Tab-separated table of C-alpha atoms in Angstrom:
chain	number	residue	atom	x	y	z
A	330	ASP	CA	9.979	-32.695	2.647
A	331	SER	CA	14.347	-32.040	3.073
A	332	GLN	CA	15.115	-29.288	4.456
A	333	VAL	CA	18.037	-27.099	3.984
A	334	LEU	CA	20.080	-25.199	6.427
A	335	THR	CA	19.964	-21.291	5.801
A	336	VAL	CA	21.652	-18.069	7.530
A	337	LEU	CA	19.800	-15.204	7.516
A	338	SER	CA	22.153	-12.551	8.470
A	339	GLY	CA	23.502	-8.602	8.321
A	340	ASN	CA	26.225	-7.553	6.261
A	341	PRO	CA	28.480	-5.076	7.551
A	342	ASP	CA	29.802	-4.128	3.945
A	343	LEU	CA	25.744	-2.333	2.863
A	344	THR	CA	25.650	0.863	1.779
A	345	ALA	CA	22.658	3.613	2.431
A	346	GLU	CA	19.999	3.256	0.224
A	347	SER	CA	19.634	6.125	-2.291
A	348	GLY	CA	16.129	7.491	-3.573
A	349	ASP	CA	14.678	10.606	-5.651
A	350	THR	CA	11.405	11.729	-5.490
A	351	TYR	CA	9.497	15.038	-7.452
A	352	THR	CA	6.174	16.177	-6.412
A	353	VAL	CA	4.509	19.007	-8.314
A	354	GLY	CA	0.328	20.155	-6.957
A	355	LEU	CA	-2.260	22.323	-7.781
A	356	VAL	CA	-4.614	24.170	-5.239
A	357	TRP	CA	-7.738	26.505	-6.498
A	358	THR	CA	-9.618	27.510	-3.096
A	359	PRO	CA	-12.336	29.937	-5.167
A	360	GLU	CA	-14.780	32.549	-2.717
A	361	PHE	CA	-17.962	30.370	-3.029
A	362	GLY	CA	-15.718	27.857	-0.090
A	363	LEU	CA	-14.509	25.226	-2.378
A	364	THR	CA	-11.028	23.999	-1.807
A	365	ALA	CA	-9.180	21.840	-4.613
A	366	THR	CA	-5.859	20.269	-4.565
A	367	VAL	CA	-3.940	17.670	-7.101
A	368	ASP	CA	-1.228	16.613	-6.569
A	369	TYR	CA	1.483	14.143	-8.486
A	370	TRP	CA	3.799	12.542	-7.336
A	371	GLU	CA	6.798	9.681	-8.291
A	372	ILE	CA	9.318	8.083	-5.835
A	373	SER	CA	12.819	6.248	-6.859
A	374	LEU	CA	14.322	4.499	-4.946
A	375	ASP	CA	17.826	2.448	-5.666
A	376	ASP	CA	20.253	0.591	-3.899
A	377	ALA	CA	18.055	-0.594	-1.498
A	378	ILE	CA	18.348	-2.985	1.231
A	379	SER	CA	17.384	-6.437	0.048
A	380	SER	CA	17.995	-10.715	-0.333
A	381	TYR	CA	17.834	-12.911	-2.875
A	382	GLY	CA	15.572	-15.702	-1.461
A	383	ILE	CA	16.761	-19.021	-0.926
A	384	GLN	CA	14.691	-19.945	-3.901
A	385	ALA	CA	16.414	-17.306	-6.362
A	386	ILE	CA	19.975	-18.329	-5.037
A	387	LEU	CA	19.179	-22.150	-5.739
A	388	ASP	CA	17.093	-21.420	-8.613
A	389	GLY	CA	19.932	-18.651	-9.841
A	390	CYS	CA	22.553	-21.103	-9.089
A	391	TYR	CA	21.659	-24.494	-10.900
A	392	ALA	CA	20.167	-23.058	-14.020
A	393	ASP	CA	21.483	-20.044	-14.504
A	394	GLY	CA	25.184	-20.506	-13.630
A	395	ASN	CA	26.100	-18.203	-11.240
A	396	GLN	CA	28.406	-18.041	-9.855
A	397	ASP	CA	28.401	-15.308	-7.328
A	398	LEU	CA	25.118	-16.961	-6.014
A	399	CYS	CA	26.610	-20.480	-6.378
A	400	ALA	CA	29.176	-18.629	-3.915
A	401	LEU	CA	26.257	-19.275	-1.522
A	402	VAL	CA	25.587	-22.066	-1.316
A	403	THR	CA	27.667	-25.609	-0.021
A	404	ARG	CA	27.326	-28.760	-1.141
A	405	ASP	CA	28.465	-32.153	0.898
A	406	PRO	CA	31.115	-32.924	-0.488
A	407	LEU	CA	30.409	-36.896	-0.721
A	408	ASP	CA	26.852	-36.790	-1.645
A	409	TYR	CA	26.751	-33.047	-3.652
A	410	GLN	CA	23.036	-32.160	-1.896
A	411	VAL	CA	22.962	-28.538	-0.850
A	412	THR	CA	23.752	-28.543	3.132
A	413	LYS	CA	23.137	-24.592	3.514
A	414	VAL	CA	22.173	-21.308	1.881
A	415	VAL	CA	24.050	-18.263	2.601
A	416	ASP	CA	21.078	-15.459	1.966
A	417	ASN	CA	22.594	-12.231	3.173
A	418	THR	CA	21.384	-8.466	2.747
A	419	LEU	CA	22.520	-6.461	-0.034
A	420	ASN	CA	22.334	-3.693	-1.885
A	421	ILE	CA	20.347	-4.616	-4.192
A	422	ALA	CA	16.730	-3.882	-4.900
A	423	SER	CA	15.067	-0.944	-6.458
A	424	GLN	CA	11.223	0.450	-6.541
A	425	GLY	CA	9.505	2.833	-8.042
A	426	ALA	CA	5.980	4.365	-7.012
A	427	LYS	CA	4.237	7.199	-8.898
A	428	GLY	CA	1.053	8.690	-8.714
A	429	VAL	CA	-1.694	11.180	-8.343
A	430	ASP	CA	-3.698	13.107	-5.127
A	431	THR	CA	-7.072	14.301	-4.694
A	432	GLU	CA	-8.932	16.850	-2.825
A	433	LEU	CA	-11.611	18.784	-3.220
A	434	ARG	CA	-13.618	20.488	0.406
A	435	TYR	CA	-16.438	22.939	0.424
A	436	LEU	CA	-17.727	24.329	3.592
A	437	TRP	CA	-21.581	25.479	2.874
A	438	PRO	CA	-22.990	27.732	6.123
A	439	THR	CA	-26.424	28.225	6.690
A	440	ASP	CA	-29.366	29.196	9.459
A	441	PHE	CA	-29.509	25.642	10.581
A	442	GLY	CA	-26.206	24.697	10.291
A	443	GLU	CA	-23.003	24.346	9.071
A	444	PHE	CA	-22.503	22.049	6.712
A	445	GLU	CA	-19.025	20.524	4.990
A	446	PHE	CA	-18.102	17.734	2.827
A	447	GLY	CA	-14.903	16.509	1.634
A	448	ILE	CA	-13.531	13.874	-0.838
A	449	VAL	CA	-9.461	12.604	-0.995
A	450	TRP	CA	-9.008	10.743	-4.238
A	451	SER	CA	-5.389	8.482	-4.290
A	452	HIS	CA	-5.016	7.326	-7.761
A	453	LEU	CA	-1.989	4.626	-7.860
A	454	LEU	CA	-0.191	4.669	-11.123
A	455	GLU	CA	2.396	2.652	-11.123
A	456	ARG	CA	4.046	0.755	-7.486
A	457	THR	CA	7.142	-1.528	-9.380
A	458	LYS	CA	9.598	-3.186	-6.994
A	459	THR	CA	12.737	-5.383	-8.822
A	460	ALA	CA	14.295	-7.198	-6.384
A	461	PHE	CA	17.697	-8.111	-7.564
A	462	LYS	CA	20.165	-7.173	-10.656
A	463	GLY	CA	18.473	-8.815	-13.570
A	464	ALA	CA	15.347	-9.346	-12.689
A	465	PRO	CA	11.667	-9.060	-14.280
A	466	GLU	CA	10.832	-5.838	-12.853
A	467	GLU	CA	7.607	-6.159	-10.932
A	468	ASP	CA	4.090	-3.633	-11.093
A	469	LEU	CA	2.299	-5.107	-7.800
A	470	SER	CA	-0.115	-2.207	-8.249
A	471	GLY	CA	-4.376	-3.681	-8.267
A	472	ARG	CA	-2.167	-6.611	-6.583
A	473	LEU	CA	-1.964	-8.475	-3.405
A	474	THR	CA	1.052	-10.090	-2.217
A	475	ASP	CA	1.860	-12.519	-0.154
A	476	PRO	CA	2.247	-10.291	3.343
A	477	THR	CA	4.585	-12.799	5.085
A	478	ALA	CA	7.624	-11.574	2.372
A	479	GLN	CA	9.550	-8.266	1.595
A	480	ASP	CA	7.543	-5.622	0.084
A	481	GLY	CA	4.350	-7.674	0.494
A	482	GLY	CA	0.987	-6.344	1.186
A	483	GLY	CA	-2.155	-4.502	-0.786
A	484	TYR	CA	-1.244	-1.878	-3.285
A	485	PRO	CA	-4.679	-1.032	-5.007
A	486	THR	CA	-5.257	1.509	-7.102
A	487	ASP	CA	-7.678	3.707	-6.233
A	488	LYS	CA	-8.430	4.122	-2.331
A	489	ALA	CA	-11.200	7.092	-1.713
A	490	ASN	CA	-12.745	9.113	1.447
A	491	PHE	CA	-15.994	10.414	1.158
A	492	GLN	CA	-16.793	12.793	4.222
A	493	ALA	CA	-20.190	14.164	5.039
A	494	GLN	CA	-21.008	16.681	8.669
A	495	TRP	CA	-23.227	18.946	9.498
A	496	THR	CA	-22.423	20.211	12.885
A	497	TRP	CA	-25.491	22.912	14.789
A	498	GLN	CA	-25.744	24.179	18.476
A	499	GLY	CA	-23.085	22.044	19.938
A	500	LEU	CA	-25.103	18.916	17.996
A	501	THR	CA	-22.236	16.880	15.095
A	502	VAL	CA	-24.147	14.178	12.628
A	503	SER	CA	-21.157	12.930	10.565
A	504	TYR	CA	-20.380	10.480	7.764
A	505	LEU	CA	-17.460	8.616	5.606
A	506	ALA	CA	-17.221	6.191	3.427
A	507	GLU	CA	-14.427	4.007	2.796
A	508	TYR	CA	-13.308	3.070	-0.725
A	509	ILE	CA	-11.127	0.680	-1.743
A	510	SER	CA	-10.828	-1.066	-5.049
A	511	SER	CA	-10.495	-4.889	-6.338
A	512	LEU	CA	-6.702	-6.216	-6.073
A	513	ASP	CA	-5.442	-9.409	-7.925
A	514	ALA	CA	-4.028	-11.940	-5.588
A	515	ASP	CA	-1.099	-14.411	-6.041
A	516	THR	CA	-2.932	-17.789	-4.292
A	517	PHE	CA	-0.789	-21.500	-4.256
A	518	CYS	CA	-3.496	-23.581	-4.256
A	519	ASN	CA	-4.541	-26.850	-7.296
A	520	CYS	CA	-7.410	-25.411	-8.424
A	521	GLY	CA	-7.272	-26.712	-11.662
A	522	THR	CA	-8.389	-24.520	-14.459
A	523	GLY	CA	-7.296	-21.074	-13.991
A	524	ASN	CA	-3.672	-22.064	-12.878
A	525	ARG	CA	-0.403	-20.576	-13.951
A	526	PRO	CA	3.012	-22.405	-14.745
A	527	ASP	CA	3.774	-21.465	-12.286
A	528	GLY	CA	1.486	-22.550	-9.954
A	529	THR	CA	-0.748	-19.936	-8.947
A	530	TYR	CA	-3.856	-18.738	-9.535
A	531	ILE	CA	-5.487	-15.164	-9.575
A	532	GLN	CA	-8.212	-14.774	-6.712
A	533	THR	CA	-9.983	-11.792	-7.225
A	534	ILE	CA	-10.743	-9.372	-4.256
A	535	ASP	CA	-13.679	-7.993	-4.450
A	536	SER	CA	-13.536	-3.803	-4.198
A	537	GLN	CA	-14.660	-2.950	-0.660
A	538	VAL	CA	-16.560	0.098	0.474
A	539	TYR	CA	-16.894	1.010	4.931
A	540	HIS	CA	-19.097	3.122	6.377
A	541	ASP	CA	-19.314	4.895	9.226
A	542	LEU	CA	-22.556	7.591	10.823
A	543	THR	CA	-21.274	9.162	13.999
A	544	ALA	CA	-23.180	11.887	16.097
A	545	SER	CA	-21.902	13.905	19.086
A	546	TYR	CA	-23.499	16.490	21.132
A	547	ASN	CA	-22.040	19.433	23.536
A	548	CYS	CA	-23.333	19.734	26.847
A	549	GLY	CA	-21.617	22.988	26.879
A	550	GLY	CA	-23.902	26.331	27.939
A	551	ASP	CA	-24.596	26.502	31.632
A	552	THR	CA	-25.762	22.758	32.253
A	553	PRO	CA	-24.590	20.326	35.277
A	554	MET	CA	-23.191	18.481	32.760
A	555	LYS	CA	-20.553	21.311	30.966
A	556	GLY	CA	-17.596	19.926	29.502
A	557	ILE	CA	-19.417	16.624	28.391
A	558	THR	CA	-19.613	15.463	24.898
A	559	LEU	CA	-22.332	12.854	24.413
A	560	ALA	CA	-20.663	10.351	20.963
A	561	ALA	CA	-22.462	7.364	19.652
A	562	GLY	CA	-21.818	5.451	16.192
A	563	LEU	CA	-22.337	2.294	13.873
A	564	THR	CA	-19.827	1.162	11.426
């Protein structure tokens, strides 16, 4: 395999990133112990600090004849082989995200202790990225991308937490469930059927639910163990 010397550097001419954030929310608190909250949020980021990436520079210079990108490539004057590529940081990217967050909580006092229920649900409507001007806009929602790349990682469309808790005379029992929706992961493999033209293969990661059960007891009172809390949990 051939290797190309690459210079990754900062840039003294960088300017501050600029962004806009828009949010609107509604809170409803009736008298019977229920609290409901709904929030819509939207974020856009312009002039984001990023870099072209080595492959994008070489592709843009060779395939598109982009002279700005070709200026970042140094070739040997004798055999015209690429000897160096400069990939410094620039204000070239833009990003955006939209989503809805919902929370419901209910408090129920009884003669046998206090019960509390809650659910938090976050729905990602959009998570876009444009690597540089002229590049196609990508929607990362519902995808798992290379965690070593810029903006890499998981962007599940839905995430939710459910909690139920019972408290009575120093005893507390809690149950927590965490839900993460399925993801499409980009992988590079020789998988045959299912491969896309660029060599990637979409691997589906199933949705997951994680469970946590905990119990604690505050000894309290005038016992020798006053101020001590015993706790145990199961995940």
